[in-house]
């Protein structure tokens, strides 16, 4: 375990904003977490604590007065499948997400390939239920192992107990927020099982013989779409989509369709609800490529806010407020941030 005091959070946020944490604890085992938990309760580490992986979904608008807990549990192992044709892979929460995806694809295991090249760590993927191109992490999660910083207890949750939904899980809610994810076990298919239902992915693969496609082909196509729409995190600071796609009633959708017949929408997972594209709304409101100070709306995908160089967290937050109040005024829709804002 490594403990750093008064440490910069620059390496721990993909927006690339400057902020300082009173303390950063880098842990590489459950024993390390148990020690950090004891130190927190004895007042030897500052409260409150905050779990931060690669920081690809967080915006620091101020310094963090407390302890940042950063996972370096980096294990990756295959455990025997629970059924014929399935493979269980257990990864440490600090493993880079895309390393795990690349490992599955290289072995010819199906289920993770649509989630290629998403920045972040395995543990955060299980908390946030990351999703892209028609798949979500929750679809392939079999079990999540946890350590509760308050009680000092370890736990195991099945995928059902994690209550996955759109960018959500129990770990984001009261009663589970003190739990660190330590390991995640994924269930993958050893036989071919492609998901090319997402329109942009189907278009990228049109003209290909679907029967001959494999996980590596899907990974390649996803990486290519992502690089055409999303900024390279190693060059431009961002946290991917800043807002969630809003879910609206049939009535609301009908009202919008009457004004904007071309508006994209998709049936939401339950009931008579429809998901709209926040990117489309922001684009239609005229924000694509615009900037406020050193924060900008990405020119190729309006749902992504970017650090144009030297932006503060407050610059990016102000831009997000201006965008969401304009969208609320024009369409009557409240955009909810996907990014966690520390303010
Ligand atoms: N659109 C516009 N203008 C824009 C951006 C989008 O008109 O500037 C339209 C597109 O033409 C398309 C629709 O909006 O009709 C949807 O766009 P896209 O396929 O790019 O996806 P998204 O809904 O904007 C979501 C996820 C992304 C994920 C992609 C692909 C959320 C909040 N975002 O974006 O996830 O990669 O789908 O599956 O659900 C992330 O969470 O950080 C993220 C990048």
Tab-separated table of C-alpha atoms and ligand atoms in Angstrom:
chain	number	residue	atom	x	y	z
A	1	UNK	CA	0.000	0.000	0.000
A	2	UNK	CA	1.279	3.467	-0.864
A	3	UNK	CA	0.081	6.593	0.923
A	4	UNK	CA	0.645	10.019	-0.619
A	5	UNK	CA	-0.201	13.251	1.209
A	6	UNK	CA	-1.158	16.513	-0.529
A	7	UNK	CA	-0.993	14.750	-3.875
A	8	UNK	CA	-2.042	15.990	-7.306
A	9	UNK	CA	-5.160	14.406	-8.807
A	10	UNK	CA	-3.958	15.181	-12.338
A	11	UNK	CA	-3.025	11.506	-12.997
A	12	UNK	CA	-6.418	10.465	-11.604
A	13	UNK	CA	-8.801	12.376	-13.864
A	14	UNK	CA	-9.068	12.107	-17.640
A	15	UNK	CA	-10.394	15.696	-17.896
A	16	UNK	CA	-6.839	16.662	-16.975
A	17	UNK	CA	-7.859	19.310	-14.450
A	18	UNK	CA	-5.684	20.361	-11.539
A	19	UNK	CA	-6.866	19.440	-8.049
A	20	UNK	CA	-5.120	18.189	-4.906
A	21	UNK	CA	-6.232	15.413	-2.549
A	22	UNK	CA	-5.323	15.595	1.141
A	23	UNK	CA	-4.370	11.953	0.802
A	24	UNK	CA	-4.248	9.249	-1.888
A	25	UNK	CA	-4.035	5.576	-0.883
A	26	UNK	CA	-3.002	3.133	-3.629
A	27	UNK	CA	-4.003	-0.349	-2.547
A	28	UNK	CA	-3.131	-3.643	-4.177
A	29	UNK	CA	-4.936	-6.207	-2.028
A	30	UNK	CA	-7.920	-6.744	0.247
A	31	UNK	CA	-5.458	-6.698	3.181
A	32	UNK	CA	-4.379	-3.191	2.135
A	33	UNK	CA	-8.020	-2.098	2.142
A	34	UNK	CA	-8.516	-3.593	5.612
A	35	UNK	CA	-5.518	-1.592	6.843
A	36	UNK	CA	-6.810	1.614	5.206
A	37	UNK	CA	-10.238	0.986	6.757
A	38	UNK	CA	-8.699	0.659	10.244
A	39	UNK	CA	-6.630	3.809	9.695
A	40	UNK	CA	-9.738	5.747	8.609
A	41	UNK	CA	-11.704	4.676	11.674
A	42	UNK	CA	-8.750	5.497	13.951
A	43	UNK	CA	-8.536	8.999	12.421
A	44	UNK	CA	-5.086	8.234	10.934
A	45	UNK	CA	-6.376	8.951	7.413
A	46	UNK	CA	-8.646	11.925	6.661
A	47	UNK	CA	-12.377	11.351	6.076
A	48	UNK	CA	-14.393	11.256	3.866
A	49	UNK	CA	-13.049	8.697	1.414
A	50	UNK	CA	-13.672	8.542	-2.317
A	51	UNK	CA	-12.981	5.657	-4.725
A	52	UNK	CA	-11.237	6.828	-7.896
A	53	UNK	CA	-9.899	4.509	-10.600
A	54	UNK	CA	-8.488	6.149	-13.723
A	55	UNK	CA	-10.900	9.025	-13.125
A	56	UNK	CA	-12.549	8.693	-16.528
A	57	UNK	CA	-15.989	9.652	-15.200
A	58	UNK	CA	-15.248	12.339	-12.615
A	59	UNK	CA	-14.905	16.123	-12.614
A	60	UNK	CA	-12.973	17.782	-9.792
A	61	UNK	CA	-14.157	21.385	-9.368
A	62	UNK	CA	-12.134	21.783	-6.159
A	63	UNK	CA	-9.442	20.110	-4.089
A	64	UNK	CA	-10.581	16.953	-2.306
A	65	UNK	CA	-10.361	17.153	1.472
A	66	UNK	CA	-10.281	13.513	2.450
A	67	UNK	CA	-8.740	10.237	1.258
A	68	UNK	CA	-8.844	9.056	-2.346
A	69	UNK	CA	-8.735	5.251	-2.562
A	70	UNK	CA	-7.208	4.000	-5.821
A	71	UNK	CA	-7.181	0.310	-6.734
A	72	UNK	CA	-4.014	-1.335	-8.009
A	73	UNK	CA	-5.453	-4.864	-7.691
A	74	UNK	CA	-4.300	-5.909	-11.121
A	75	UNK	CA	-4.934	-9.680	-11.282
A	76	UNK	CA	-6.414	-11.485	-14.285
A	77	UNK	CA	-7.207	-15.201	-14.121
A	78	UNK	CA	-9.432	-17.730	-15.817
A	79	UNK	CA	-11.623	-19.798	-13.535
A	80	UNK	CA	-13.529	-22.808	-14.834
A	81	UNK	CA	-16.857	-22.043	-16.526
A	82	UNK	CA	-20.113	-22.819	-14.719
A	83	UNK	CA	-21.609	-24.261	-17.919
A	84	UNK	CA	-20.298	-25.891	-21.052
A	85	UNK	CA	-19.324	-23.205	-23.559
A	86	UNK	CA	-18.828	-20.458	-20.987
A	87	UNK	CA	-15.591	-19.136	-19.546
A	88	UNK	CA	-15.324	-17.266	-16.267
A	89	UNK	CA	-12.613	-14.608	-16.062
A	90	UNK	CA	-11.850	-12.983	-12.695
A	91	UNK	CA	-10.183	-9.584	-12.872
A	92	UNK	CA	-8.866	-7.290	-10.151
A	93	UNK	CA	-10.665	-3.944	-9.881
A	94	UNK	CA	-7.499	-2.043	-10.796
A	95	UNK	CA	-7.007	-3.884	-14.082
A	96	UNK	CA	-7.276	-1.555	-17.089
A	97	UNK	CA	-10.682	-2.318	-18.628
A	98	UNK	CA	-9.410	-2.511	-22.185
A	99	UNK	CA	-6.621	-4.962	-21.184
A	100	UNK	CA	-9.361	-7.280	-19.962
A	101	UNK	CA	-11.331	-6.849	-23.230
A	102	UNK	CA	-8.199	-7.464	-25.328
A	103	UNK	CA	-7.443	-10.626	-23.284
A	104	UNK	CA	-10.965	-12.000	-23.960
A	105	UNK	CA	-10.813	-11.189	-27.667
A	106	UNK	CA	-7.317	-12.702	-28.049
A	107	UNK	CA	-8.648	-15.938	-26.532
A	108	UNK	CA	-11.709	-15.997	-28.814
A	109	UNK	CA	-14.187	-15.432	-25.958
A	110	UNK	CA	-17.302	-13.421	-26.771
A	111	UNK	CA	-19.213	-10.779	-24.813
A	112	UNK	CA	-16.760	-7.950	-24.085
A	113	UNK	CA	-15.736	-6.916	-27.626
A	114	UNK	CA	-18.441	-4.223	-28.094
A	115	UNK	CA	-16.996	-2.514	-25.000
A	116	UNK	CA	-13.526	-2.149	-26.532
A	117	UNK	CA	-11.392	0.925	-25.840
A	118	UNK	CA	-13.543	2.380	-23.048
A	119	UNK	CA	-11.169	4.218	-20.696
A	120	UNK	CA	-11.126	3.191	-17.031
A	121	UNK	CA	-10.626	0.244	-14.727
A	122	UNK	CA	-12.543	-3.019	-14.240
A	123	UNK	CA	-13.904	-1.999	-10.803
A	124	UNK	CA	-15.370	1.271	-12.106
A	125	UNK	CA	-16.890	-0.606	-15.057
A	126	UNK	CA	-18.824	-2.765	-12.568
A	127	UNK	CA	-19.976	0.256	-10.548
A	128	UNK	CA	-20.977	2.410	-13.524
A	129	UNK	CA	-22.284	-0.421	-15.731
A	130	UNK	CA	-20.377	1.005	-18.682
A	131	UNK	CA	-22.053	0.522	-22.029
A	132	UNK	CA	-21.478	1.047	-25.724
A	133	UNK	CA	-22.613	-0.283	-29.104
A	134	UNK	CA	-25.522	-2.294	-27.749
A	135	UNK	CA	-23.728	-3.998	-24.820
A	136	UNK	CA	-23.299	-3.228	-21.134
A	137	UNK	CA	-20.806	-4.544	-18.582
A	138	UNK	CA	-23.751	-5.894	-16.539
A	139	UNK	CA	-24.590	-8.275	-19.424
A	140	UNK	CA	-21.372	-10.231	-18.821
A	141	UNK	CA	-20.840	-9.722	-15.084
A	142	UNK	CA	-21.247	-12.950	-13.112
A	143	UNK	CA	-20.119	-11.866	-9.649
A	144	UNK	CA	-18.665	-8.814	-7.896
A	145	UNK	CA	-16.474	-9.082	-4.792
A	146	UNK	CA	-16.442	-6.168	-2.377
A	147	UNK	CA	-14.820	-4.844	0.772
A	148	UNK	CA	-16.882	-2.513	2.968
A	149	UNK	CA	-14.679	0.290	4.304
A	150	UNK	CA	-17.107	0.993	7.174
A	151	UNK	CA	-17.756	-2.533	8.460
A	152	UNK	CA	-14.496	-4.155	7.308
A	153	UNK	CA	-16.526	-7.046	5.818
A	154	UNK	CA	-15.963	-8.696	2.450
A	155	UNK	CA	-18.967	-9.513	0.272
A	156	UNK	CA	-19.976	-11.261	-2.963
A	157	UNK	CA	-22.856	-10.054	-5.118
A	158	UNK	CA	-24.362	-11.889	-8.058
A	159	UNK	CA	-25.134	-9.910	-11.178
A	160	UNK	CA	-28.836	-9.808	-10.160
A	161	UNK	CA	-27.919	-8.430	-6.725
A	162	UNK	CA	-25.914	-5.657	-8.428
A	163	UNK	CA	-29.236	-4.441	-9.986
A	164	UNK	CA	-27.747	-3.248	-13.218
A	165	UNK	CA	-29.597	-0.698	-15.311
A	166	UNK	CA	-28.551	2.126	-17.642
A	167	UNK	CA	-25.237	3.422	-16.165
A	168	UNK	CA	-26.412	2.369	-12.708
A	169	UNK	CA	-25.897	-0.308	-10.032
A	170	UNK	CA	-26.405	-0.749	-6.273
A	171	UNK	CA	-22.851	0.517	-5.745
A	172	UNK	CA	-23.986	4.055	-6.625
A	173	UNK	CA	-26.703	4.019	-3.939
A	174	UNK	CA	-27.054	4.416	-0.197
A	175	UNK	CA	-26.016	1.318	1.726
A	176	UNK	CA	-23.379	0.242	-0.823
A	177	UNK	CA	-21.384	3.451	-1.345
A	178	UNK	CA	-18.825	2.431	1.269
A	179	UNK	CA	-18.037	-0.793	-0.616
A	180	UNK	CA	-14.872	-1.019	-2.677
A	181	UNK	CA	-15.124	-3.413	-5.602
A	182	UNK	CA	-12.077	-5.674	-5.281
A	183	UNK	CA	-12.627	-8.267	-8.039
A	184	UNK	CA	-15.123	-8.843	-10.828
A	185	UNK	CA	-15.863	-12.223	-12.419
A	186	UNK	CA	-17.181	-12.120	-15.976
A	187	UNK	CA	-19.012	-14.866	-17.831
A	188	UNK	CA	-18.018	-15.029	-21.515
A	189	UNK	CA	-19.092	-17.291	-24.309
A	190	UNK	CA	-16.532	-19.685	-25.772
A	191	UNK	CA	-18.675	-20.076	-28.869
A	192	UNK	CA	-19.456	-17.316	-31.322
A	193	UNK	CA	-22.127	-14.858	-30.106
A	194	UNK	CA	-22.050	-11.499	-31.920
A	195	UNK	CA	-24.109	-8.405	-31.114
A	196	UNK	CA	-24.149	-6.124	-34.128
A	197	UNK	CA	-27.580	-4.623	-33.526
A	198	UNK	CA	-26.357	-1.060	-32.788
A	199	UNK	CA	-26.918	0.983	-35.927
A	200	UNK	CA	-23.463	2.611	-36.163
A	201	UNK	CA	-21.791	-0.789	-35.697
A	202	UNK	CA	-24.045	-2.515	-38.257
A	203	UNK	CA	-23.267	0.287	-40.729
A	204	UNK	CA	-19.527	-0.018	-40.152
A	205	UNK	CA	-19.756	-3.764	-40.879
A	206	UNK	CA	-22.140	-3.537	-43.826
A	207	UNK	CA	-20.737	-5.279	-46.877
A	208	UNK	CA	-18.965	-7.853	-44.648
A	209	UNK	CA	-20.087	-11.473	-44.529
A	210	UNK	CA	-21.535	-11.604	-40.984
A	211	UNK	CA	-20.999	-15.362	-40.807
A	212	UNK	CA	-17.240	-14.921	-41.039
A	213	UNK	CA	-16.931	-12.116	-38.448
A	214	UNK	CA	-15.306	-12.837	-35.090
A	215	UNK	CA	-14.728	-10.947	-31.822
A	216	UNK	CA	-11.509	-9.405	-33.199
A	217	UNK	CA	-13.414	-7.946	-36.180
A	218	UNK	CA	-15.990	-6.379	-33.854
A	219	UNK	CA	-13.249	-4.969	-31.629
A	220	UNK	CA	-11.537	-3.423	-34.649
A	221	UNK	CA	-14.797	-1.871	-35.917
A	222	UNK	CA	-15.686	-0.475	-32.467
A	223	UNK	CA	-12.212	1.046	-32.033
A	224	UNK	CA	-12.499	2.648	-35.440
A	225	UNK	CA	-15.974	4.159	-34.738
A	226	UNK	CA	-14.817	5.407	-31.338
A	227	UNK	CA	-11.743	7.084	-32.756
A	228	UNK	CA	-13.871	8.882	-35.372
A	229	UNK	CA	-16.314	10.268	-32.753
A	230	UNK	CA	-14.541	10.502	-29.431
A	231	UNK	CA	-11.392	12.398	-28.463
A	232	UNK	CA	-8.235	10.413	-27.744
A	233	UNK	CA	-7.983	10.635	-23.927
A	234	UNK	CA	-4.176	10.759	-24.147
A	235	UNK	CA	-4.391	13.967	-26.218
A	236	UNK	CA	-7.611	15.782	-25.221
A	237	UNK	CA	-9.041	15.841	-21.704
A	238	UNK	CA	-12.611	14.558	-21.468
A	239	UNK	CA	-14.754	12.013	-19.627
A	240	UNK	CA	-16.618	10.612	-22.628
A	241	UNK	CA	-20.334	11.402	-22.549
A	242	UNK	CA	-20.893	14.169	-19.999
A	243	UNK	CA	-24.659	13.622	-19.719
A	244	UNK	CA	-26.872	10.547	-19.722
A	245	UNK	CA	-29.333	10.021	-22.540
A	246	UNK	CA	-32.721	11.200	-21.212
A	247	UNK	CA	-35.694	8.857	-20.922
A	248	UNK	CA	-39.117	10.397	-21.681
A	249	UNK	CA	-42.806	9.434	-21.827
A	250	UNK	CA	-44.717	8.740	-25.058
A	251	UNK	CA	-46.511	12.105	-24.692
A	252	UNK	CA	-43.274	14.012	-24.367
A	253	UNK	CA	-41.809	12.169	-27.348
A	254	UNK	CA	-44.917	12.872	-29.487
A	255	UNK	CA	-44.669	16.582	-28.682
A	256	UNK	CA	-41.005	16.647	-29.729
A	257	UNK	CA	-41.646	14.583	-32.871
A	258	UNK	CA	-44.292	17.083	-33.984
A	259	UNK	CA	-41.648	19.837	-33.843
A	260	UNK	CA	-38.636	17.763	-34.921
A	261	UNK	CA	-39.738	14.812	-37.090
A	262	UNK	CA	-36.111	13.706	-37.502
A	263	UNK	CA	-35.424	13.353	-33.739
A	264	UNK	CA	-33.674	10.019	-32.976
A	265	UNK	CA	-35.295	7.892	-30.244
A	266	UNK	CA	-35.167	4.283	-29.051
A	267	UNK	CA	-37.533	2.256	-26.868
A	268	UNK	CA	-36.189	2.272	-23.280
A	269	UNK	CA	-35.859	-1.069	-21.520
A	270	UNK	CA	-39.149	-0.914	-19.610
A	271	UNK	CA	-42.682	0.423	-20.053
A	272	UNK	CA	-43.895	3.077	-22.484
A	273	UNK	CA	-40.667	5.043	-22.161
A	274	UNK	CA	-38.282	6.244	-24.843
A	275	UNK	CA	-34.605	7.112	-24.774
A	276	UNK	CA	-33.524	10.261	-26.612
A	277	UNK	CA	-30.000	11.176	-27.685
A	278	UNK	CA	-28.588	13.914	-25.477
A	279	UNK	CA	-25.906	14.445	-28.150
A	280	UNK	CA	-28.582	15.199	-30.737
A	281	UNK	CA	-30.390	17.668	-28.418
A	282	UNK	CA	-27.141	19.520	-27.614
A	283	UNK	CA	-26.149	19.535	-31.281
A	284	UNK	CA	-29.615	20.801	-32.330
A	285	UNK	CA	-29.393	23.531	-29.677
A	286	UNK	CA	-26.303	24.755	-31.539
A	287	UNK	CA	-23.578	23.842	-29.059
A	288	UNK	CA	-21.442	21.445	-31.099
A	289	UNK	CA	-17.900	22.837	-31.435
A	290	UNK	CA	-18.665	25.863	-29.214
A	291	UNK	CA	-16.594	26.802	-26.201
A	292	UNK	CA	-16.778	28.847	-23.029
A	293	UNK	CA	-13.336	29.869	-21.893
A	294	UNK	CA	-11.075	26.827	-21.979
A	295	UNK	CA	-13.886	24.272	-21.967
A	296	UNK	CA	-15.515	23.104	-25.183
A	297	UNK	CA	-18.255	20.941	-26.678
A	298	UNK	CA	-16.432	18.391	-28.821
A	299	UNK	CA	-16.769	19.143	-32.528
A	300	UNK	CA	-17.480	15.527	-33.555
A	301	UNK	CA	-19.858	14.466	-30.728
A	302	UNK	CA	-21.838	17.082	-28.813
A	303	UNK	CA	-22.341	14.836	-25.768
A	304	UNK	CA	-18.636	15.090	-24.965
A	305	UNK	CA	-17.231	18.111	-23.128
A	306	UNK	CA	-13.507	18.675	-23.537
A	307	UNK	CA	-10.659	20.483	-21.839
A	308	UNK	CA	-9.268	22.714	-24.593
A	309	UNK	CA	-6.054	23.127	-22.567
A	310	UNK	CA	-5.671	24.516	-19.075
A	311	UNK	CA	-9.390	24.378	-18.174
A	312	UNK	CA	-10.341	24.217	-14.521
A	313	UNK	CA	-13.055	21.900	-13.258
A	314	UNK	CA	-15.199	25.001	-12.696
A	315	UNK	CA	-14.748	26.026	-16.403
A	316	UNK	CA	-16.072	22.627	-17.507
A	317	UNK	CA	-18.863	22.710	-14.928
A	318	UNK	CA	-19.959	26.213	-16.091
A	319	UNK	CA	-20.109	24.991	-19.687
A	320	UNK	CA	-22.185	21.963	-18.622
A	321	UNK	CA	-24.630	24.285	-16.813
A	322	UNK	CA	-24.938	26.583	-19.829
A	323	UNK	CA	-25.574	23.592	-22.117
A	324	UNK	CA	-28.136	21.947	-19.856
A	325	UNK	CA	-30.086	25.150	-19.156
A	326	UNK	CA	-30.245	25.893	-22.899
A	327	UNK	CA	-31.464	22.339	-23.644
A	328	UNK	CA	-34.054	22.660	-20.844
A	329	UNK	CA	-35.280	25.976	-22.318
A	330	UNK	CA	-35.441	24.692	-25.903
A	331	UNK	CA	-36.773	21.140	-25.418
A	332	UNK	CA	-38.139	21.045	-21.849
A	333	UNK	CA	-35.684	18.268	-20.952
A	334	UNK	CA	-33.440	18.196	-17.870
A	335	UNK	CA	-30.124	16.581	-18.758
A	336	UNK	CA	-28.584	14.573	-15.929
A	337	UNK	CA	-24.788	14.393	-15.749
A	338	UNK	CA	-23.275	10.970	-16.273
A	339	UNK	CA	-20.024	12.285	-14.861
A	340	UNK	CA	-19.602	12.450	-11.077
A	341	UNK	CA	-19.062	16.082	-10.117
A	342	UNK	CA	-17.017	16.912	-6.993
A	343	UNK	CA	-17.929	20.469	-6.135
B	1	LIG	N1	-25.989	12.734	-32.460
B	1	LIG	C1	-26.095	13.951	-33.096
B	1	LIG	N2	-25.129	14.896	-32.847
B	1	LIG	C2	-24.107	14.680	-31.987
B	1	LIG	C3	-24.011	13.448	-31.339
B	1	LIG	C4	-24.978	12.471	-31.581
B	1	LIG	O1	-27.014	14.189	-33.891
B	1	LIG	O2	-23.285	15.592	-31.821
B	1	LIG	C5	-26.979	11.675	-32.765
B	1	LIG	C6	-26.341	10.591	-33.641
B	1	LIG	O3	-26.418	10.904	-35.006
B	1	LIG	C7	-27.168	9.371	-33.305
B	1	LIG	C8	-27.514	9.592	-31.849
B	1	LIG	O4	-27.357	10.985	-31.585
B	1	LIG	O5	-28.375	9.357	-34.053
B	1	LIG	C9	-26.695	8.735	-30.906
B	1	LIG	O6	-25.308	9.064	-31.028
B	1	LIG	P1	-24.138	7.999	-30.698
B	1	LIG	O7	-24.376	6.715	-31.420
B	1	LIG	O8	-22.829	8.679	-30.922
B	1	LIG	O9	-24.320	7.634	-29.177
B	1	LIG	P2	-24.701	8.484	-27.889
B	1	LIG	O10	-26.102	8.140	-27.507
B	1	LIG	O11	-24.388	9.918	-28.088
B	1	LIG	C10	-24.016	6.566	-26.233
B	1	LIG	C11	-23.205	6.423	-24.982
B	1	LIG	C12	-21.733	6.352	-25.317
B	1	LIG	C13	-21.496	5.163	-26.233
B	1	LIG	C14	-22.351	5.347	-27.498
B	1	LIG	C15	-22.267	4.169	-28.410
B	1	LIG	C16	-24.441	7.502	-23.172
B	1	LIG	C17	-24.536	8.670	-22.276
B	1	LIG	N3	-23.458	7.532	-24.075
B	1	LIG	O12	-23.695	7.839	-26.801
B	1	LIG	O13	-21.023	6.119	-24.102
B	1	LIG	O14	-20.126	5.058	-26.609
B	1	LIG	O15	-23.746	5.497	-27.118
B	1	LIG	O16	-22.969	3.105	-27.862
B	1	LIG	O17	-25.250	6.571	-23.056
B	1	LIG	C18	-19.913	7.214	-22.297
B	1	LIG	O18	-20.790	6.734	-21.570
B	1	LIG	O19	-18.992	7.934	-21.840
B	1	LIG	C19	-19.972	6.956	-23.733
B	1	LIG	C20	-19.099	7.479	-24.591
